[in-house]
Coordinates of C-alpha atoms in Angstrom, one line a residue:
Chain A
M1254 CA 23.4 -7.5 -13.9
E1255 CA 23.2 -5.5 -16.9
I1256 CA 20.2 -3.3 -17.2
T1257 CA 18.7 -0.7 -19.5
I1258 CA 16.5 2.0 -18.2
N1259 CA 14.8 4.6 -20.6
I1260 CA 15.2 7.7 -18.4
N1261 CA 13.6 10.8 -19.8
G1262 CA 13.7 9.4 -23.5
T1263 CA 17.7 8.1 -23.4
D1264 CA 18.3 4.5 -23.0
H1265 CA 20.9 4.1 -20.0
T1266 CA 22.5 0.9 -19.9
A1267 CA 24.6 -0.2 -17.0
D1268 CA 26.0 -3.0 -15.1
V1269 CA 24.5 -2.9 -11.5
E1270 CA 24.4 -5.0 -8.3
P1271 CA 20.9 -6.3 -7.7
R1272 CA 20.7 -4.4 -4.2
W1273 CA 21.4 -1.0 -6.0
L1274 CA 18.3 1.4 -5.6
L1275 CA 16.8 3.2 -8.4
V1276 CA 17.5 6.5 -7.0
D1277 CA 21.0 5.8 -6.7
H1278 CA 21.2 4.6 -10.4
I1279 CA 19.4 7.8 -11.3
R1280 CA 21.7 10.0 -9.2
T1281 CA 25.0 8.4 -9.4
G1282 CA 24.8 6.0 -12.6
A1283 CA 22.8 8.7 -14.7
G1284 CA 24.1 11.6 -13.0
L1285 CA 20.5 13.3 -12.8
T1286 CA 20.6 15.0 -9.2
G1287 CA 17.2 16.5 -9.5
T1288 CA 15.8 13.5 -7.8
H1289 CA 16.3 13.9 -4.4
I1290 CA 17.2 11.5 -1.2
G1291 CA 15.4 12.6 1.9
C1292 CA 14.3 10.0 4.4
D1293 CA 15.7 7.0 2.6
T1294 CA 13.0 5.0 4.7
T1295 CA 9.7 5.4 2.2
S1296 CA 8.2 8.1 4.4
C1297 CA 9.1 11.5 2.8
G1298 CA 8.5 11.1 -1.0
V1299 CA 11.3 13.4 -2.3
C1300 CA 12.6 10.5 -4.3
T1301 CA 9.7 10.3 -6.3
V1302 CA 9.9 9.6 -10.1
L1303 CA 7.5 8.3 -12.7
V1304 CA 8.0 4.7 -13.7
D1305 CA 5.9 4.0 -16.9
G1306 CA 3.9 7.2 -16.0
T1307 CA 3.1 6.2 -12.3
P1308 CA 4.6 8.1 -9.5
V1309 CA 6.7 5.7 -7.1
K1310 CA 9.4 6.3 -4.4
S1311 CA 12.8 5.4 -6.2
C1312 CA 14.3 4.6 -2.9
T1313 CA 11.8 1.7 -2.5
M1314 CA 12.6 0.1 -6.0
L1315 CA 15.4 -1.8 -7.1
A1316 CA 17.4 -0.7 -10.3
V1317 CA 17.0 -3.9 -11.6
Q1318 CA 13.2 -3.7 -11.4
A1319 CA 13.2 -1.0 -13.6
D1320 CA 15.0 -2.7 -16.4
G1321 CA 13.0 -2.1 -19.7
R1322 CA 10.8 0.6 -18.3
E1323 CA 10.5 4.2 -18.8
V1324 CA 11.3 6.5 -16.1
T1325 CA 10.5 10.2 -16.0
T1326 CA 12.6 12.4 -13.3
V1327 CA 12.3 16.1 -13.0
E1328 CA 14.7 16.7 -15.7
G1329 CA 12.5 15.0 -18.1
L1330 CA 9.5 17.4 -17.5
K1331 CA 10.9 20.3 -19.8
S1332 CA 10.4 19.9 -23.4
A1333 CA 11.9 21.7 -26.6
D1334 CA 8.8 23.9 -26.1
G1335 CA 10.1 25.2 -22.9
L1336 CA 8.9 24.6 -19.3
H1337 CA 6.4 22.1 -18.6
P1338 CA 3.1 23.5 -17.4
I1339 CA 3.6 22.3 -14.0
Q1340 CA 7.0 23.9 -13.8
Q1341 CA 5.7 27.3 -15.0
A1342 CA 2.9 27.2 -12.5
F1343 CA 5.4 26.4 -9.6
S1344 CA 7.3 29.5 -10.7
D1345 CA 4.3 31.6 -11.0
E1346 CA 2.8 30.5 -7.8
H1347 CA 5.7 30.5 -5.7
G1348 CA 5.2 26.7 -5.0
L1349 CA 8.3 26.2 -3.5
Q1350 CA 10.5 27.6 -0.7
C1351 CA 13.7 25.7 0.0
G1352 CA 13.0 23.5 -3.0
F1353 CA 14.0 20.2 -1.8
C1354 CA 10.5 18.8 -2.3
T1355 CA 9.8 20.4 -5.5
P1356 CA 11.1 17.8 -8.0
A1357 CA 8.8 15.2 -6.4
M1358 CA 5.7 17.8 -5.9
M1359 CA 5.9 18.4 -9.6
L1360 CA 6.1 15.1 -10.8
V1361 CA 3.2 13.8 -8.6
G1362 CA 1.3 17.0 -9.9
A1363 CA 1.9 16.3 -13.6
A1364 CA 0.9 12.6 -13.0
L1365 CA -2.3 13.7 -11.4
I1366 CA -3.1 16.4 -14.4
D1367 CA -2.8 13.6 -16.8
E1368 CA -5.4 11.4 -15.2
N1369 CA -7.6 14.5 -13.8
P1370 CA -7.6 17.5 -16.1
A1371 CA -9.4 19.7 -13.2
P1372 CA -8.6 18.4 -9.8
S1373 CA -10.3 20.0 -6.7
D1374 CA -8.6 21.2 -3.8
D1375 CA -9.0 17.9 -2.0
E1376 CA -8.0 15.7 -4.8
V1377 CA -4.8 17.6 -4.9
R1378 CA -4.2 17.4 -1.2
W1379 CA -5.0 13.6 -1.3
A1380 CA -2.6 13.1 -4.4
I1381 CA 0.3 14.8 -2.5
S1382 CA -0.6 13.2 0.8
G1383 CA 2.5 10.8 0.2
N1384 CA 5.1 13.8 -0.3
L1385 CA 6.2 15.8 2.6
C1386 CA 7.3 19.6 2.4
R1387 CA 9.1 20.5 5.4
C1388 CA 9.0 24.3 4.6
T1389 CA 4.9 23.5 5.0
G1390 CA 4.3 25.5 1.9
Y1391 CA 1.4 23.4 0.9
M1392 CA -1.0 26.0 0.1
N1393 CA 1.1 27.3 -2.8
I1394 CA 1.9 23.8 -4.0
V1395 CA -1.9 23.1 -4.3
K1396 CA -2.4 26.3 -6.1
A1397 CA 0.5 25.7 -8.4
I1398 CA -0.9 22.4 -9.2
Q1399 CA -4.3 23.5 -10.0
A1400 CA -3.0 26.5 -11.9
A1401 CA -1.0 24.0 -14.0
A1402 CA -4.1 21.8 -14.7
A1403 CA -5.7 25.1 -15.8
A1404 CA -3.0 26.1 -18.2
A1405 CA -3.0 22.8 -19.7
A1406 CA -6.6 22.7 -20.1
S1407 CA -6.7 26.0 -22.0
S1408 CA -3.6 25.1 -24.0
N1409 CA -5.3 21.9 -25.1
G1410 CA -8.4 23.8 -25.7
D1411 CA -6.4 26.1 -28.2
G1412 CA -4.7 23.4 -29.9
Chain B
M273 CA 21.3 2.9 2.4
L274 CA 21.9 -0.2 0.6
P275 CA 20.4 -3.7 1.5
A276 CA 22.6 -6.4 2.2
R277 CA 23.9 -8.4 -1.0
F278 CA 21.5 -10.9 -2.1
D279 CA 21.1 -13.1 -5.2
Y280 CA 18.3 -11.8 -7.5
V281 CA 15.9 -13.8 -9.7
A282 CA 13.3 -12.3 -11.9
A283 CA 10.9 -15.2 -12.5
S284 CA 8.7 -15.4 -15.6
S285 CA 6.3 -17.9 -14.0
V286 CA 4.9 -19.0 -10.8
E287 CA 6.3 -22.3 -11.2
E288 CA 9.9 -20.8 -11.7
A289 CA 9.4 -18.5 -8.6
I290 CA 8.4 -21.4 -6.6
A291 CA 11.4 -23.4 -7.4
A292 CA 13.8 -20.4 -6.9
K293 CA 12.2 -19.7 -3.4
A294 CA 12.2 -23.3 -2.6
E295 CA 16.2 -23.5 -3.5
G296 CA 16.8 -20.4 -1.6
G297 CA 15.1 -22.2 1.7
D298 CA 14.0 -20.1 4.5
E299 CA 16.3 -17.2 3.5
A300 CA 14.8 -16.5 0.2
R301 CA 12.0 -14.1 -0.2
I302 CA 9.3 -13.1 -2.7
L303 CA 9.6 -9.6 -4.1
A304 CA 6.3 -8.2 -5.0
G305 CA 5.7 -4.5 -4.5
G306 CA 8.6 -4.4 -1.8
Q307 CA 6.9 -1.6 0.0
S308 CA 7.6 -3.4 3.3
L309 CA 10.3 -5.5 2.5
L310 CA 12.9 -3.3 0.9
P311 CA 12.6 -0.8 3.6
M312 CA 13.3 -3.8 6.2
M313 CA 16.1 -4.7 4.1
K314 CA 17.7 -1.4 3.7
L315 CA 17.5 -1.0 7.6
R316 CA 19.2 -4.6 7.7
F317 CA 16.1 -6.0 9.7
A318 CA 15.7 -8.3 7.0
T319 CA 18.7 -10.0 5.1
P320 CA 17.3 -12.4 2.8
S321 CA 20.1 -14.4 0.7
K322 CA 17.8 -14.5 -2.3
L323 CA 14.9 -12.3 -3.7
V324 CA 12.5 -13.8 -6.3
D325 CA 11.1 -10.9 -8.3
I326 CA 7.6 -12.0 -9.4
N327 CA 6.7 -8.6 -11.2
R328 CA 7.5 -10.0 -14.7
I329 CA 4.8 -12.9 -14.3
D330 CA 2.0 -12.6 -16.5
G331 CA -1.6 -13.0 -15.2
L332 CA -1.1 -12.1 -11.5
D333 CA -2.3 -8.4 -11.8
A334 CA -6.3 -9.0 -12.0
I335 CA -9.4 -8.8 -9.7
R336 CA -11.6 -11.3 -10.9
S337 CA -15.0 -12.2 -9.7
H338 CA -15.5 -16.0 -9.6
N339 CA -18.0 -18.3 -7.6
G340 CA -19.0 -15.6 -5.0
H341 CA -15.4 -14.5 -4.4
W342 CA -13.0 -11.8 -5.6
H343 CA -10.0 -13.4 -6.8
V344 CA -7.1 -11.0 -6.0
G345 CA -4.1 -11.8 -7.9
A346 CA -0.5 -11.5 -6.4
L347 CA 0.5 -8.4 -8.4
V348 CA -2.9 -6.5 -7.6
R349 CA -1.6 -3.0 -6.1
H350 CA -3.5 -1.2 -3.2
A351 CA -4.1 1.4 -5.9
D352 CA -5.8 -1.1 -8.3
I353 CA -8.2 -2.0 -5.4
A354 CA -9.0 1.6 -4.4
A355 CA -9.3 2.4 -8.2
S356 CA -11.5 -0.7 -8.8
G357 CA -15.4 -0.4 -9.0
A358 CA -15.7 -3.9 -8.7
V359 CA -14.9 -4.4 -4.9
S360 CA -17.2 -3.0 -2.1
G361 CA -17.9 -3.3 1.5
A362 CA -14.9 -3.2 4.1
V363 CA -12.5 -4.0 1.2
A364 CA -13.3 -0.7 -0.8
S365 CA -13.5 1.2 2.6
A366 CA -10.1 0.2 3.5
A367 CA -8.2 0.6 0.1
P368 CA -7.7 4.4 0.2
W369 CA -6.2 4.1 3.7
I370 CA -3.6 1.8 3.0
A371 CA -0.1 3.7 3.3
D372 CA 0.2 6.6 1.0
P373 CA -0.4 7.3 -2.6
L374 CA 3.3 6.4 -3.7
V375 CA 3.2 3.2 -1.4
R376 CA -0.1 2.2 -3.0
N377 CA 1.1 2.5 -6.5
L378 CA 3.5 -0.3 -5.9
G379 CA 2.4 -2.2 -2.8
T380 CA 0.3 -5.3 -3.4
M381 CA -2.5 -6.7 -1.3
C382 CA -1.3 -10.2 -1.3
G383 CA 2.2 -8.9 -0.1
S384 CA 0.9 -7.0 2.6
V385 CA -1.1 -9.9 3.6
A386 CA 1.7 -12.4 3.8
H387 CA 3.9 -9.8 5.7
C388 CA 1.8 -10.3 8.7
D389 CA 2.6 -6.9 10.1
P390 CA 0.0 -6.6 13.2
E391 CA 0.0 -2.9 11.9
G392 CA -1.1 -3.8 8.6
D393 CA -4.6 -3.0 7.5
W394 CA -5.5 -5.6 5.2
N395 CA -5.5 -8.7 7.5
S396 CA -8.1 -7.3 9.8
V397 CA -10.4 -6.7 6.6
L398 CA -9.7 -10.2 5.6
L399 CA -10.5 -11.6 9.1
A400 CA -13.6 -9.8 9.3
T401 CA -14.9 -10.8 5.7
G402 CA -13.6 -14.6 6.2
A403 CA -11.3 -14.7 3.1
E404 CA -8.8 -17.4 2.3
V405 CA -5.4 -17.2 1.0
V406 CA -4.4 -19.1 -2.0
A407 CA -0.7 -20.6 -1.7
Q408 CA 1.1 -22.4 -4.6
G409 CA 3.9 -25.1 -4.2
P410 CA 5.4 -27.6 -6.2
S411 CA 2.6 -30.2 -5.7
G412 CA -0.2 -27.5 -6.4
R413 CA -2.5 -25.1 -4.9
R414 CA -4.1 -25.1 -1.5
T415 CA -6.4 -22.5 0.2
I416 CA -5.9 -21.3 3.7
A417 CA -8.3 -19.5 6.0
I418 CA -7.0 -16.3 6.9
G419 CA -7.2 -17.1 10.6
D420 CA -4.9 -20.2 10.1
F421 CA -2.6 -18.1 7.6
V422 CA -1.8 -15.4 10.1
Q423 CA 0.3 -17.1 12.7
D424 CA 2.2 -14.5 14.9
F425 CA 4.1 -11.3 14.4
F426 CA 5.4 -11.2 10.9
T427 CA 4.8 -15.1 10.8
N428 CA 2.4 -17.1 8.3
S429 CA 1.8 -20.5 7.8
L430 CA 3.3 -20.7 4.3
A431 CA 6.0 -23.6 3.7
E432 CA 9.4 -22.6 2.3
D433 CA 8.3 -23.7 -1.4
E434 CA 5.2 -22.0 -1.4
M435 CA 4.1 -18.8 -2.4
V436 CA 0.8 -16.6 -2.1
V437 CA -0.7 -16.4 -5.5
A438 CA -4.3 -14.9 -4.7
L439 CA -6.7 -14.2 -2.0
H440 CA -10.4 -15.1 -2.3
I441 CA -12.6 -12.8 -0.5
P442 CA -16.2 -13.4 -0.4
V443 CA -18.5 -10.9 -2.4
P444 CA -20.8 -9.3 -0.1
S445 CA -24.1 -10.4 -1.2
G446 CA -28.0 -9.8 -0.2
R447 CA -28.3 -7.5 2.4
S448 CA -24.5 -6.8 3.6
G449 CA -22.1 -4.2 4.2
G450 CA -18.7 -3.5 5.5
S451 CA -16.5 -0.5 6.8
Y452 CA -12.9 0.0 8.0
Q453 CA -12.1 2.7 10.4
K454 CA -8.5 3.8 10.6
L455 CA -7.1 6.3 12.8
E456 CA -3.4 7.5 11.9
R457 CA -1.4 10.3 13.2
K458 CA -0.7 11.3 9.5
V459 CA -1.0 9.6 5.8
G460 CA 1.5 6.9 5.5
D461 CA 1.8 6.3 9.4
Y462 CA 0.8 3.0 10.8
A463 CA -2.6 2.7 12.2
T464 CA -2.9 3.8 15.8
V465 CA -6.0 1.8 15.8
G466 CA -7.9 0.2 12.9
V467 CA -11.3 -1.7 13.0
A468 CA -12.8 -3.7 10.2
A469 CA -16.5 -4.8 10.4
H470 CA -18.7 -6.8 8.0
L471 CA -22.5 -7.3 8.7
E472 CA -25.0 -9.5 6.9
L473 CA -28.7 -9.3 7.6
A474 CA -31.5 -11.8 7.5
A475 CA -34.9 -11.4 5.8
D476 CA -36.3 -10.1 9.4
G477 CA -33.7 -7.5 9.6
T478 CA -31.7 -9.1 12.1
I479 CA -27.8 -9.8 11.7
S480 CA -27.2 -13.3 10.4
A481 CA -23.4 -13.1 10.1
A482 CA -20.9 -10.6 11.8
G483 CA -17.0 -10.0 11.5
V484 CA -15.1 -7.9 13.5
A485 CA -11.2 -7.6 13.6
M486 CA -8.8 -5.1 14.8
T487 CA -5.6 -3.7 13.7
S488 CA -2.5 -2.3 15.8
V489 CA -4.1 -3.3 19.3
A490 CA -2.5 -7.0 19.6
P491 CA 0.5 -9.0 18.7
I492 CA -1.3 -9.7 15.6
N493 CA -4.5 -8.6 13.7
R494 CA -7.3 -10.1 15.9
K495 CA -10.8 -11.0 15.6
A496 CA -13.1 -9.5 18.4
T497 CA -15.2 -13.0 18.8
D498 CA -17.1 -12.0 21.5
A499 CA -18.3 -8.9 19.8
E500 CA -19.2 -11.1 16.7
A501 CA -21.1 -13.5 19.0
L502 CA -23.0 -10.5 20.6
L503 CA -24.1 -9.3 17.3
V504 CA -25.5 -12.4 15.4
G505 CA -29.3 -12.9 15.9
N506 CA -30.0 -9.5 17.1
A507 CA -31.5 -6.4 15.2
P508 CA -28.8 -3.6 14.5
S509 CA -29.2 -0.9 17.2
V510 CA -27.3 2.0 18.6
E511 CA -27.3 0.0 22.0
L512 CA -26.1 -3.4 20.6
F513 CA -23.3 -1.5 18.6
A514 CA -22.2 0.1 21.7
E515 CA -22.1 -3.2 23.6
A516 CA -20.1 -4.8 20.7
G517 CA -17.8 -1.9 21.1
E518 CA -17.0 -2.5 24.6
A519 CA -16.6 -6.2 23.8
A520 CA -14.1 -5.6 21.1
A521 CA -12.2 -3.2 23.5
A522 CA -11.9 -6.0 26.1
A523 CA -10.5 -8.3 23.5
A524 CA -7.9 -5.8 22.3
D525 CA -4.3 -5.8 24.0
P526 CA -2.8 -2.5 23.0
R527 CA 0.5 -1.2 24.4
D528 CA 1.6 2.3 25.5
D529 CA 3.5 3.8 22.7
V530 CA 4.4 7.0 21.0
R531 CA 0.9 6.9 19.5
G532 CA -0.8 6.9 22.7
S533 CA -1.6 4.9 25.9
A534 CA -3.2 1.4 25.9
R535 CA -6.2 2.9 28.0
W536 CA -6.7 5.4 25.5
K537 CA -6.6 3.1 22.5
R538 CA -8.8 0.7 24.2
R539 CA -11.4 3.7 24.1
V540 CA -10.6 4.3 20.4
V541 CA -11.5 0.5 19.7
A542 CA -14.9 0.9 21.3
A543 CA -15.8 3.9 19.2
F544 CA -14.3 2.8 15.9
T545 CA -16.1 -0.8 16.3
R546 CA -19.2 1.2 17.1
R547 CA -18.8 3.6 14.0
A548 CA -17.9 0.7 11.6
L549 CA -20.6 -1.4 12.6
T550 CA -23.1 1.6 12.0
A551 CA -21.4 2.3 8.6
A552 CA -22.0 -1.5 7.6
A553 CA -25.6 -1.7 8.8
E554 CA -26.4 1.4 6.8
Q555 CA -25.1 -0.3 3.6
A556 CA -26.9 -3.2 4.5
Q557 CA -30.1 -1.7 5.2
A558 CA -29.9 0.6 2.1

């Protein structure tokens, strides 16, 4: 089946089998390996991407289901102006240890901040509750997401 | 992991979906949120020969209030229900506890109901509230009481040429309340135990209608009918709810597993029934 998915602002057209998963399409088809595969059983959330802005597990969606949709992966966070506030905050707050869950955590964090510009501790923990960090570095992940929210709010205020 | 090969049809109308499903016979499956079906297919527990994707059908993604019922369309996601200010009672109470936030963004209430996993939360809520499933086939629509729809472990009463198009859930009215209590080891795990409760109070404060149903403690979601019978006609009290909790525990048929012993799970059923009824009564009396 021929499908076209807009990934990080660029249309990718490919001929795929219906059983091909979105995560495989992103990693192997589009060559964007920032989206990771962890459990591959809908449990860990490291394959999270945004489909039309909503965080979903790309191991539990068929590539054909994303035909005509906009997908954002971690590679799409950075803009011409530099790092996304969430990326800068994960760096500043040491929001990662091994880094395996980080792309997913940053995407969930970015989607949360879009909806809720000043999330509380509990709201952040609730939002990332579908994403595992096996380094158990949750404290700094929560801090980083809140720092990114504060940074985004102050830059919006300046603008 | 890739699922086994299958034919894929993206239907653009319910009629087209039903026809495509009928053509595929009992090896065809409807793909809505896919959050249970796709994992089962990847593990090859399910190997449908055909998937009929309904995600591109217009008009199935709304929650509407009509004739005293919420009509929940086949593409209403768990997250839509959790975010909706329109629902209340046991439905609103359960919505944030379905799976995890990422699964809630794709998984649908109708799909979860049709899946009939005894560890699924929604069927307990629907049993407690007396909901109906709307099925559509080539000759039109029919409504099926949830108790008749849920037949067995992963088995519903749909015909091969039917699909679930909506759920009709009674809107709690008058002095009523509902709650869902769920014990899970971690977010996203199946319920160790879940209990849904719905209560309606008469003008004199006694219970005029009661629904209690349990998750993960029987081969299918099970109504605690003895507990319901105890409640109706009596005034809410700590003693009454404790007695109903014991009746629900007696009706449960849990198994020893990695989540706990059967004996302990029965105690959790008793406690959670009491808590769910207490929360429901507080809402009803407010």
